[in-house]
PDB file of C-alpha atoms in Angstrom:
ATOM      1  CA  MET A   1       1.069  22.651  60.850  1.00 43.00           C
ATOM      2  CA  THR A   2       0.565  20.189  57.972  1.00 44.00           C
ATOM      3  CA  SER A   3      -2.883  18.756  57.506  1.00 49.00           C
ATOM      4  CA  PRO A   4      -3.187  14.948  57.660  1.00 50.00           C
ATOM      5  CA  MET A   5      -3.648  13.245  54.298  1.00 50.00           C
ATOM      6  CA  PRO A   6      -7.031  11.668  53.570  1.00 55.00           C
ATOM      7  CA  PRO A   7      -6.962   7.810  53.982  1.00 50.00           C
ATOM      8  CA  GLY A   8      -7.576   7.223  50.247  1.00 48.00           C
ATOM      9  CA  GLN A   9      -4.602   9.331  49.239  1.00 46.00           C
ATOM     10  CA  THR A  10      -2.399   7.759  51.983  1.00 43.00           C
ATOM     11  CA  SER A  11      -3.243   4.247  50.547  1.00 47.00           C
ATOM     12  CA  LEU A  12      -2.436   5.391  47.000  1.00 44.00           C
ATOM     13  CA  LEU A  13       0.794   6.962  48.101  1.00 44.00           C
ATOM     14  CA  LEU A  14       2.000   3.742  49.804  1.00 43.00           C
ATOM     15  CA  GLN A  15       0.964   1.858  46.698  1.00 48.00           C
ATOM     16  CA  MET A  16       3.276   4.040  44.518  1.00 47.00           C
ATOM     17  CA  THR A  17       6.187   3.880  46.821  1.00 50.00           C
ATOM     18  CA  GLN A  18       6.203   0.399  48.221  1.00 68.00           C
ATOM     19  CA  ARG A  19       7.924  -2.360  46.322  1.00 77.00           C
ATOM     20  CA  LEU A  20       5.363  -4.899  45.336  1.00 90.00           C
ATOM     21  CA  ALA A  21       6.188  -8.610  45.773  1.00 90.00           C
ATOM     22  CA  LEU A  22       6.847 -10.694  42.572  1.00 94.00           C
ATOM     23  CA  SER A  23       6.717 -14.392  43.677  1.00 94.00           C
ATOM     24  CA  ASP A  24       8.348 -17.190  41.865  1.00 95.00           C
ATOM     25  CA  ALA A  25       4.849 -18.545  40.960  1.00 96.00           C
ATOM     26  CA  HIS A  26       3.862 -15.189  39.457  1.00 96.00           C
ATOM     27  CA  PHE A  27       7.061 -14.786  37.557  1.00 96.00           C
ATOM     28  CA  ARG A  28       6.543 -18.303  35.982  1.00 96.00           C
ATOM     29  CA  ARG A  29       2.993 -17.289  35.009  1.00 96.00           C
ATOM     30  CA  ILE A  30       4.265 -14.164  33.321  1.00 96.00           C
ATOM     31  CA  CYS A  31       6.833 -16.180  31.402  1.00 96.00           C
ATOM     32  CA  GLN A  32       4.238 -18.667  30.300  1.00 96.00           C
ATOM     33  CA  LEU A  33       1.685 -16.031  29.232  1.00 96.00           C
ATOM     34  CA  ILE A  34       4.271 -13.946  27.215  1.00 95.00           C
ATOM     35  CA  TYR A  35       5.481 -17.172  25.573  1.00 94.00           C
ATOM     36  CA  GLN A  36       1.975 -18.222  24.618  1.00 95.00           C
ATOM     37  CA  ARG A  37       1.015 -14.701  23.341  1.00 94.00           C
ATOM     38  CA  ALA A  38       4.328 -13.633  21.646  1.00 93.00           C
ATOM     39  CA  GLY A  39       6.691 -16.587  21.614  1.00 93.00           C
ATOM     40  CA  ILE A  40       9.223 -14.629  23.803  1.00 92.00           C
ATOM     41  CA  VAL A  41      11.254 -16.835  26.098  1.00 93.00           C
ATOM     42  CA  LEU A  42      12.210 -15.051  29.266  1.00 93.00           C
ATOM     43  CA  ALA A  43      15.230 -16.229  31.239  1.00 91.00           C
ATOM     44  CA  ASP A  44      15.472 -16.078  35.015  1.00 94.00           C
ATOM     45  CA  HIS A  45      17.952 -13.198  34.778  1.00 92.00           C
ATOM     46  CA  LYS A  46      15.208 -11.089  33.214  1.00 93.00           C
ATOM     47  CA  ARG A  47      13.166 -11.097  36.419  1.00 95.00           C
ATOM     48  CA  ASP A  48      14.111  -7.516  37.536  1.00 95.00           C
ATOM     49  CA  MET A  49      13.373  -6.269  34.038  1.00 94.00           C
ATOM     50  CA  VAL A  50       9.990  -7.976  34.078  1.00 95.00           C
ATOM     51  CA  TYR A  51       9.224  -6.442  37.491  1.00 96.00           C
ATOM     52  CA  ASN A  52      10.280  -2.907  36.483  1.00 95.00           C
ATOM     53  CA  ARG A  53       8.216  -2.852  33.294  1.00 94.00           C
ATOM     54  CA  LEU A  54       5.049  -4.561  34.639  1.00 96.00           C
ATOM     55  CA  VAL A  55       4.861  -2.736  37.943  1.00 95.00           C
ATOM     56  CA  ARG A  56       4.136   0.419  35.813  1.00 94.00           C
ATOM     57  CA  ARG A  57       1.041  -1.311  34.418  1.00 94.00           C
ATOM     58  CA  LEU A  58      -0.138  -2.355  37.914  1.00 95.00           C
ATOM     59  CA  ARG A  59       0.151   1.234  39.272  1.00 93.00           C
ATOM     60  CA  THR A  60      -1.438   2.638  36.205  1.00 94.00           C
ATOM     61  CA  LEU A  61      -4.417   0.301  36.844  1.00 94.00           C
ATOM     62  CA  GLY A  62      -4.355   0.936  40.583  1.00 93.00           C
ATOM     63  CA  LEU A  63      -3.527  -2.669  41.498  1.00 94.00           C
ATOM     64  CA  ASP A  64      -1.134  -3.661  44.321  1.00 91.00           C
ATOM     65  CA  ASP A  65      -0.715  -7.358  43.579  1.00 93.00           C
ATOM     66  CA  PHE A  66       0.741  -9.229  40.539  1.00 96.00           C
ATOM     67  CA  GLY A  67      -1.638 -12.130  41.165  1.00 95.00           C
ATOM     68  CA  ARG A  68      -4.657  -9.942  40.579  1.00 95.00           C
ATOM     69  CA  TYR A  69      -3.198  -8.461  37.469  1.00 96.00           C
ATOM     70  CA  LEU A  70      -2.449 -11.848  35.981  1.00 97.00           C
ATOM     71  CA  SER A  71      -5.863 -13.133  36.923  1.00 96.00           C
ATOM     72  CA  MET A  72      -7.506 -10.167  35.297  1.00 95.00           C
ATOM     73  CA  LEU A  73      -5.553 -10.919  32.026  1.00 95.00           C
ATOM     74  CA  GLU A  74      -6.440 -14.639  32.145  1.00 96.00           C
ATOM     75  CA  ALA A  75     -10.145 -13.846  32.778  1.00 95.00           C
ATOM     76  CA  ASN A  76     -10.569 -12.135  29.543  1.00 95.00           C
ATOM     77  CA  GLN A  77      -8.493 -13.455  26.550  1.00 93.00           C
ATOM     78  CA  ASN A  78      -9.676 -10.549  24.353  1.00 91.00           C
ATOM     79  CA  SER A  79      -8.882  -7.739  26.832  1.00 93.00           C
ATOM     80  CA  ALA A  80      -6.971  -4.749  25.422  1.00 92.00           C
ATOM     81  CA  GLU A  81      -4.563  -5.017  28.406  1.00 96.00           C
ATOM     82  CA  TRP A  82      -3.005  -8.026  26.749  1.00 96.00           C
ATOM     83  CA  GLN A  83      -1.440  -5.680  24.144  1.00 94.00           C
ATOM     84  CA  ALA A  84      -0.172  -3.417  26.930  1.00 94.00           C
ATOM     85  CA  PHE A  85       1.267  -6.573  28.612  1.00 95.00           C
ATOM     86  CA  ILE A  86       3.101  -7.533  25.336  1.00 94.00           C
ATOM     87  CA  ASN A  87       4.222  -3.947  24.793  1.00 92.00           C
ATOM     88  CA  SER A  88       5.705  -3.882  28.294  1.00 94.00           C
ATOM     89  CA  LEU A  89       7.871  -6.996  27.683  1.00 93.00           C
ATOM     90  CA  THR A  90       9.148  -6.549  24.299  1.00 88.00           C
ATOM     91  CA  THR A  91      12.736  -5.245  23.682  1.00 81.00           C
ATOM     92  CA  ASN A  92      13.275  -2.440  21.184  1.00 81.00           C
ATOM     93  CA  LEU A  93      16.930  -1.863  20.772  1.00 80.00           C
ATOM     94  CA  THR A  94      17.503  -0.475  17.258  1.00 90.00           C
ATOM     95  CA  ALA A  95      19.426   2.216  15.356  1.00 94.00           C
ATOM     96  CA  PHE A  96      19.581   3.734  11.886  1.00 96.00           C
ATOM     97  CA  PHE A  97      21.675   1.615   9.524  1.00 97.00           C
ATOM     98  CA  ARG A  98      22.432  -0.984  12.274  1.00 96.00           C
ATOM     99  CA  GLU A  99      24.601  -3.794  11.004  1.00 96.00           C
ATOM    100  CA  ALA A 100      25.649  -1.548   8.188  1.00 96.00           C
ATOM    101  CA  HIS A 101      27.029  -4.388   5.975  1.00 97.00           C
ATOM    102  CA  HIS A 102      23.558  -5.440   4.954  1.00 98.00           C
ATOM    103  CA  PHE A 103      22.570  -2.171   3.175  1.00 98.00           C
ATOM    104  CA  PRO A 104      25.180  -2.446   0.277  1.00 98.00           C
ATOM    105  CA  VAL A 105      23.980  -6.013  -0.160  1.00 98.00           C
ATOM    106  CA  LEU A 106      20.350  -4.895  -0.387  1.00 99.00           C
ATOM    107  CA  ALA A 107      21.258  -2.057  -2.767  1.00 99.00           C
ATOM    108  CA  GLU A 108      23.148  -4.388  -5.137  1.00 98.00           C
ATOM    109  CA  HIS A 109      20.318  -6.895  -5.000  1.00 98.00           C
ATOM    110  CA  ALA A 110      17.707  -4.190  -5.824  1.00 98.00           C
ATOM    111  CA  ARG A 111      19.752  -2.980  -8.766  1.00 98.00           C
ATOM    112  CA  ARG A 112      19.542  -6.387 -10.441  1.00 97.00           C
ATOM    113  CA  ARG A 113      15.773  -6.845 -10.003  1.00 96.00           C
ATOM    114  CA  THR A 114      12.935  -5.737 -12.261  1.00 93.00           C
ATOM    115  CA  GLY A 115       9.503  -4.594 -11.289  1.00 94.00           C
ATOM    116  CA  GLU A 116       8.542  -3.216  -7.924  1.00 97.00           C
ATOM    117  CA  TYR A 117      11.120  -4.068  -5.321  1.00 98.00           C
ATOM    118  CA  ARG A 118       9.397  -4.978  -2.094  1.00 98.00           C
ATOM    119  CA  VAL A 119      10.937  -5.346   1.397  1.00 99.00           C
ATOM    120  CA  TRP A 120       9.359  -6.516   4.596  1.00 99.00           C
ATOM    121  CA  SER A 121      10.958  -5.375   7.917  1.00 99.00           C
ATOM    122  CA  ALA A 122       9.449  -7.977  10.126  1.00 98.00           C
ATOM    123  CA  ALA A 123      10.499  -6.476  13.520  1.00 96.00           C
ATOM    124  CA  ALA A 124      10.324  -2.752  12.681  1.00 97.00           C
ATOM    125  CA  SER A 125      10.470  -1.540  16.370  1.00 96.00           C
ATOM    126  CA  THR A 126      10.512   2.344  16.312  1.00 96.00           C
ATOM    127  CA  GLY A 127      11.111   2.621  12.702  1.00 98.00           C
ATOM    128  CA  GLU A 128      14.973   3.053  12.293  1.00 98.00           C
ATOM    129  CA  GLU A 129      15.312  -0.087  10.275  1.00 98.00           C
ATOM    130  CA  PRO A 130      12.421   0.331   7.738  1.00 98.00           C
ATOM    131  CA  TYR A 131      13.411   4.043   7.241  1.00 99.00           C
ATOM    132  CA  SER A 132      17.060   2.836   6.728  1.00 98.00           C
ATOM    133  CA  LEU A 133      15.674   0.383   4.102  1.00 99.00           C
ATOM    134  CA  ALA A 134      13.669   3.153   2.492  1.00 99.00           C
ATOM    135  CA  ILE A 135      16.716   5.515   2.315  1.00 98.00           C
ATOM    136  CA  THR A 136      18.851   2.828   0.726  1.00 98.00           C
ATOM    137  CA  LEU A 137      16.320   2.024  -1.916  1.00 99.00           C
ATOM    138  CA  ALA A 138      15.613   5.669  -2.607  1.00 98.00           C
ATOM    139  CA  ASP A 139      19.352   6.267  -3.023  1.00 98.00           C
ATOM    140  CA  THR A 140      19.575   3.233  -5.308  1.00 98.00           C
ATOM    141  CA  LEU A 141      16.418   3.212  -7.300  1.00 98.00           C
ATOM    142  CA  GLY A 142      15.151   6.739  -6.966  1.00 97.00           C
ATOM    143  CA  MET A 143      11.757   7.924  -5.897  1.00 96.00           C
ATOM    144  CA  ALA A 144       9.500   7.009  -8.907  1.00 93.00           C
ATOM    145  CA  PRO A 145       6.072   5.754  -7.869  1.00 91.00           C
ATOM    146  CA  GLY A 146       5.856   1.945  -8.049  1.00 94.00           C
ATOM    147  CA  ARG A 147       9.584   1.392  -8.170  1.00 97.00           C
ATOM    148  CA  TRP A 148       9.862   0.126  -4.610  1.00 98.00           C
ATOM    149  CA  LYS A 149       7.988  -0.275  -1.256  1.00 98.00           C
ATOM    150  CA  VAL A 150       8.838  -1.121   2.339  1.00 99.00           C
ATOM    151  CA  TYR A 151       6.480  -2.899   4.576  1.00 99.00           C
ATOM    152  CA  ALA A 152       7.137  -2.716   8.315  1.00 99.00           C
ATOM    153  CA  SER A 153       5.474  -4.621  11.173  1.00 98.00           C
ATOM    154  CA  ASP A 154       5.967  -5.265  14.852  1.00 97.00           C
ATOM    155  CA  ILE A 155       3.970  -6.922  17.667  1.00 96.00           C
ATOM    156  CA  ASP A 156       4.419  -3.850  19.842  1.00 96.00           C
ATOM    157  CA  THR A 157       1.771  -1.301  18.923  1.00 96.00           C
ATOM    158  CA  GLU A 158       3.488   1.587  20.893  1.00 95.00           C
ATOM    159  CA  VAL A 159       6.724   1.423  18.983  1.00 96.00           C
ATOM    160  CA  LEU A 160       4.765   1.195  15.691  1.00 97.00           C
ATOM    161  CA  GLU A 161       3.081   4.394  16.514  1.00 97.00           C
ATOM    162  CA  LYS A 162       6.386   6.058  17.061  1.00 97.00           C
ATOM    163  CA  ALA A 163       7.585   4.676  13.825  1.00 97.00           C
ATOM    164  CA  ARG A 164       4.652   6.070  11.915  1.00 98.00           C
ATOM    165  CA  ASN A 165       5.159   9.449  13.435  1.00 97.00           C
ATOM    166  CA  GLY A 166       8.775   9.452  12.094  1.00 98.00           C
ATOM    167  CA  VAL A 167      10.182  11.901  14.632  1.00 98.00           C
ATOM    168  CA  TYR A 168      13.716  11.281  15.989  1.00 98.00           C
ATOM    169  CA  ARG A 169      16.361  13.129  17.859  1.00 96.00           C
ATOM    170  CA  GLN A 170      19.014  14.482  15.476  1.00 94.00           C
ATOM    171  CA  ASP A 171      21.774  12.700  17.356  1.00 91.00           C
ATOM    172  CA  GLU A 172      20.176   9.422  16.440  1.00 94.00           C
ATOM    173  CA  LEU A 173      20.873  10.025  12.813  1.00 94.00           C
ATOM    174  CA  LYS A 174      24.737  10.071  13.084  1.00 92.00           C
ATOM    175  CA  THR A 175      25.106   7.245  10.616  1.00 93.00           C
ATOM    176  CA  LEU A 176      23.462   9.125   7.799  1.00 95.00           C
ATOM    177  CA  SER A 177      25.453  11.354   5.473  1.00 94.00           C
ATOM    178  CA  PRO A 178      24.767  15.166   5.446  1.00 94.00           C
ATOM    179  CA  GLN A 179      23.141  14.648   2.034  1.00 96.00           C
ATOM    180  CA  GLN A 180      20.767  11.904   3.340  1.00 97.00           C
ATOM    181  CA  LEU A 181      19.865  14.003   6.352  1.00 96.00           C
ATOM    182  CA  GLN A 182      18.909  16.981   4.138  1.00 96.00           C
ATOM    183  CA  ARG A 183      17.174  14.904   1.497  1.00 98.00           C
ATOM    184  CA  TYR A 184      15.001  12.716   3.678  1.00 98.00           C
ATOM    185  CA  PHE A 185      14.392  14.583   7.007  1.00 98.00           C
ATOM    186  CA  MET A 186      13.073  18.037   8.078  1.00 97.00           C
ATOM    187  CA  ARG A 187      14.774  19.754  10.963  1.00 95.00           C
ATOM    188  CA  GLY A 188      12.615  21.007  13.861  1.00 93.00           C
ATOM    189  CA  THR A 189      12.747  24.604  14.969  1.00 91.00           C
ATOM    190  CA  GLY A 190      11.827  26.466  18.101  1.00 92.00           C
ATOM    191  CA  PRO A 191      10.434  24.031  20.775  1.00 92.00           C
ATOM    192  CA  HIS A 192      11.271  21.210  18.314  1.00 92.00           C
ATOM    193  CA  GLU A 193      14.877  22.068  17.779  1.00 93.00           C
ATOM    194  CA  GLY A 194      17.111  19.030  17.971  1.00 93.00           C
ATOM    195  CA  LEU A 195      14.387  16.856  16.454  1.00 97.00           C
ATOM    196  CA  VAL A 196      13.954  15.717  12.829  1.00 97.00           C
ATOM    197  CA  ARG A 197      10.855  14.232  11.053  1.00 98.00           C
ATOM    198  CA  VAL A 198      10.950  11.935   8.122  1.00 98.00           C
ATOM    199  CA  ARG A 199       9.916  13.739   4.932  1.00 98.00           C
ATOM    200  CA  GLN A 200       6.488  12.891   3.743  1.00 98.00           C
ATOM    201  CA  GLU A 201       7.681  11.697   0.263  1.00 97.00           C
ATOM    202  CA  LEU A 202       9.844   9.010   1.892  1.00 98.00           C
ATOM    203  CA  ALA A 203       7.231   8.189   4.506  1.00 98.00           C
ATOM    204  CA  ASN A 204       4.694   7.544   1.864  1.00 98.00           C
ATOM    205  CA  CYS A 205       6.851   4.544   0.683  1.00 98.00           C
ATOM    206  CA  VAL A 206       6.803   2.788   4.016  1.00 98.00           C
ATOM    207  CA  GLU A 207       3.660   0.972   5.290  1.00 98.00           C
ATOM    208  CA  PHE A 208       3.261   0.015   8.948  1.00 98.00           C
ATOM    209  CA  ALA A 209       1.030  -2.642  10.441  1.00 98.00           C
ATOM    210  CA  PRO A 210       0.972  -4.841  13.558  1.00 97.00           C
ATOM    211  CA  VAL A 211       1.966  -8.422  12.943  1.00 98.00           C
ATOM    212  CA  ASN A 212       2.632 -11.187  15.490  1.00 97.00           C
ATOM    213  CA  LEU A 213       5.244 -13.552  14.165  1.00 97.00           C
ATOM    214  CA  LEU A 214       3.559 -16.376  16.119  1.00 96.00           C
ATOM    215  CA  ASP A 215       0.521 -16.143  13.921  1.00 96.00           C
ATOM    216  CA  LYS A 216       0.062 -19.138  11.549  1.00 95.00           C
ATOM    217  CA  GLN A 217      -0.330 -16.851   8.699  1.00 94.00           C
ATOM    218  CA  TYR A 218       1.057 -13.194   8.211  1.00 97.00           C
ATOM    219  CA  ASN A 219      -1.325 -10.490   6.746  1.00 94.00           C
ATOM    220  CA  VAL A 220       1.464  -8.937   4.690  1.00 97.00           C
ATOM    221  CA  PRO A 221       1.417  -8.252   0.885  1.00 96.00           C
ATOM    222  CA  GLY A 222       4.071 -10.681  -0.188  1.00 94.00           C
ATOM    223  CA  PRO A 223       5.874 -12.088  -1.970  1.00 98.00           C
ATOM    224  CA  PHE A 224       8.890  -9.918  -1.205  1.00 98.00           C
ATOM    225  CA  ASP A 225      12.385  -9.453  -2.819  1.00 98.00           C
ATOM    226  CA  ALA A 226      13.851  -9.306   0.666  1.00 99.00           C
ATOM    227  CA  ILE A 227      12.797  -9.902   4.305  1.00 99.00           C
ATOM    228  CA  PHE A 228      14.638  -8.255   7.246  1.00 99.00           C
ATOM    229  CA  CYS A 229      14.046 -10.335  10.431  1.00 98.00           C
ATOM    230  CA  ARG A 230      17.057  -9.217  12.548  1.00 97.00           C
ATOM    231  CA  ASN A 231      17.655  -9.584  16.238  1.00 93.00           C
ATOM    232  CA  VAL A 232      14.242 -10.922  17.051  1.00 94.00           C
ATOM    233  CA  MET A 233      14.726 -14.743  16.668  1.00 94.00           C
ATOM    234  CA  ILE A 234      17.043 -14.773  19.656  1.00 92.00           C
ATOM    235  CA  TYR A 235      14.019 -14.245  21.881  1.00 93.00           C
ATOM    236  CA  PHE A 236      12.336 -17.427  20.567  1.00 95.00           C
ATOM    237  CA  ASP A 237      12.944 -21.057  21.234  1.00 95.00           C
ATOM    238  CA  LYS A 238      14.302 -23.334  18.429  1.00 95.00           C
ATOM    239  CA  THR A 239      10.881 -24.673  17.468  1.00 96.00           C
ATOM    240  CA  THR A 240       9.360 -21.221  17.255  1.00 96.00           C
ATOM    241  CA  GLN A 241      12.297 -20.112  15.124  1.00 96.00           C
ATOM    242  CA  GLN A 242      11.817 -23.055  12.718  1.00 97.00           C
ATOM    243  CA  ASP A 243       8.137 -22.435  12.339  1.00 97.00           C
ATOM    244  CA  ILE A 244       8.716 -18.659  11.591  1.00 97.00           C
ATOM    245  CA  LEU A 245      11.379 -19.377   9.079  1.00 97.00           C
ATOM    246  CA  ARG A 246       9.149 -21.887   7.320  1.00 96.00           C
ATOM    247  CA  ARG A 247       6.326 -19.316   7.142  1.00 97.00           C
ATOM    248  CA  PHE A 248       8.769 -16.994   5.436  1.00 98.00           C
ATOM    249  CA  VAL A 249       9.399 -19.425   2.480  1.00 97.00           C
ATOM    250  CA  PRO A 250       6.192 -18.702   0.442  1.00 97.00           C
ATOM    251  CA  LEU A 251       6.710 -14.967   1.195  1.00 98.00           C
ATOM    252  CA  LEU A 252      10.013 -14.711  -0.719  1.00 97.00           C
ATOM    253  CA  LYS A 253      10.241 -14.301  -4.388  1.00 96.00           C
ATOM    254  CA  PRO A 254      12.717 -16.540  -6.314  1.00 94.00           C
ATOM    255  CA  ASP A 255      16.311 -15.459  -5.436  1.00 95.00           C
ATOM    256  CA  GLY A 256      14.877 -13.311  -2.614  1.00 97.00           C
ATOM    257  CA  LEU A 257      17.050 -12.610   0.346  1.00 98.00           C
ATOM    258  CA  LEU A 258      16.505 -13.082   4.171  1.00 98.00           C
ATOM    259  CA  PHE A 259      18.655 -10.844   6.444  1.00 98.00           C
ATOM    260  CA  ALA A 260      19.338 -12.045  10.044  1.00 97.00           C
ATOM    261  CA  GLY A 261      20.953 -10.280  13.067  1.00 94.00           C
ATOM    262  CA  HIS A 262      24.599 -10.555  13.872  1.00 91.00           C
ATOM    263  CA  SER A 263      24.048 -13.230  16.657  1.00 88.00           C
ATOM    264  CA  GLU A 264      21.544 -15.341  14.777  1.00 93.00           C
ATOM    265  CA  ASN A 265      22.400 -18.354  12.659  1.00 91.00           C
ATOM    266  CA  PHE A 266      19.614 -19.986  10.525  1.00 91.00           C
ATOM    267  CA  SER A 267      21.793 -22.488   8.624  1.00 85.00           C
ATOM    268  CA  ASN A 268      21.268 -25.391  10.959  1.00 83.00           C
ATOM    269  CA  LEU A 269      17.644 -24.556  11.853  1.00 89.00           C
ATOM    270  CA  VAL A 270      15.824 -25.445   8.552  1.00 91.00           C
ATOM    271  CA  ARG A 271      16.838 -26.921   5.187  1.00 92.00           C
ATOM    272  CA  GLU A 272      14.864 -24.258   3.300  1.00 92.00           C
ATOM    273  CA  PHE A 273      17.419 -21.610   3.664  1.00 95.00           C
ATOM    274  CA  SER A 274      21.208 -21.435   2.899  1.00 94.00           C
ATOM    275  CA  LEU A 275      23.833 -18.936   3.764  1.00 94.00           C
ATOM    276  CA  ARG A 276      24.675 -16.410   0.942  1.00 94.00           C
ATOM    277  CA  GLY A 277      26.719 -13.834   2.891  1.00 94.00           C
ATOM    278  CA  GLN A 278      27.380 -12.434   6.372  1.00 94.00           C
ATOM    279  CA  THR A 279      24.010 -13.131   8.044  1.00 96.00           C
ATOM    280  CA  VAL A 280      22.288 -13.156   4.700  1.00 98.00           C
ATOM    281  CA  TYR A 281      20.314 -16.166   3.542  1.00 97.00           C
ATOM    282  CA  ALA A 282      18.402 -17.211   0.382  1.00 96.00           C
ATOM    283  CA  LEU A 283      16.069 -20.143  -0.325  1.00 91.00           C
ATOM    284  CA  SER A 284      17.937 -23.481  -0.832  1.00 82.00           C
ATOM    285  CA  LYS A 285      17.980 -24.423  -4.549  1.00 64.00           C
ATOM    286  CA  GLU A 286      15.293 -27.186  -4.065  1.00 56.00           C
ATOM    287  CA  LYS A 287      12.989 -24.617  -2.537  1.00 59.00           C
ATOM    288  CA  ALA A 288      13.666 -21.663  -4.861  1.00 52.00           C
TER     289      ALA A 288
END
């Protein structure tokens, strides 16, 4: 005969299995808070995604009501939970050498420049983009100290930690040549079989830091020869996009390039940038 479960455990089990209610008012508050903190615009069709991601936070904290969770956030503007809230609601779709047409453009641009070539990956996610930039520059310019540097940032601290670790499944590197895989990654063995890690020599050329693109000033070591800000502007409204692009202007060297995502068009947003190629922009002549 099975012993009855203690009341506290019964309550916890019910909390873990019952679907919590997310009211229209609570969803609107969530949308408002993530917009204020990260500039992200959440459409109505994202409601299920918001629920599924935030309910994990509630259960981790032992809460059974979205209203209590939101009130807890709003009561302490400096709470560490704000970062967990942001991390839960950011989207981190990425891949090595995604939008492959950009990398030959970067390589050719780097060949023509003198001094240290500096690139900023402004939405680095889990690291695939900045390491793709690093591989491109290493193949193009070599690994001599001071020849090039990649700076990588993201608002999501969890994905940045994964990026710093530089560990990936081997099947995530299908777009790399066998030579690149051997030159820039170490294969795992035993319990780590099927995993690869970025070699330290390459990792040393990539610097990671948290940056919120909503901030009025970015704590990054510009100016840069190139800025990659791909597939992140689509989550912002037009005004936020314009503000971010204008903050990029003093962070680009003369004849520097700005790389956008495949579904992003900056041409009609601000006068400061003009199209140079397929989703590649440069400062307009009067701003250069």
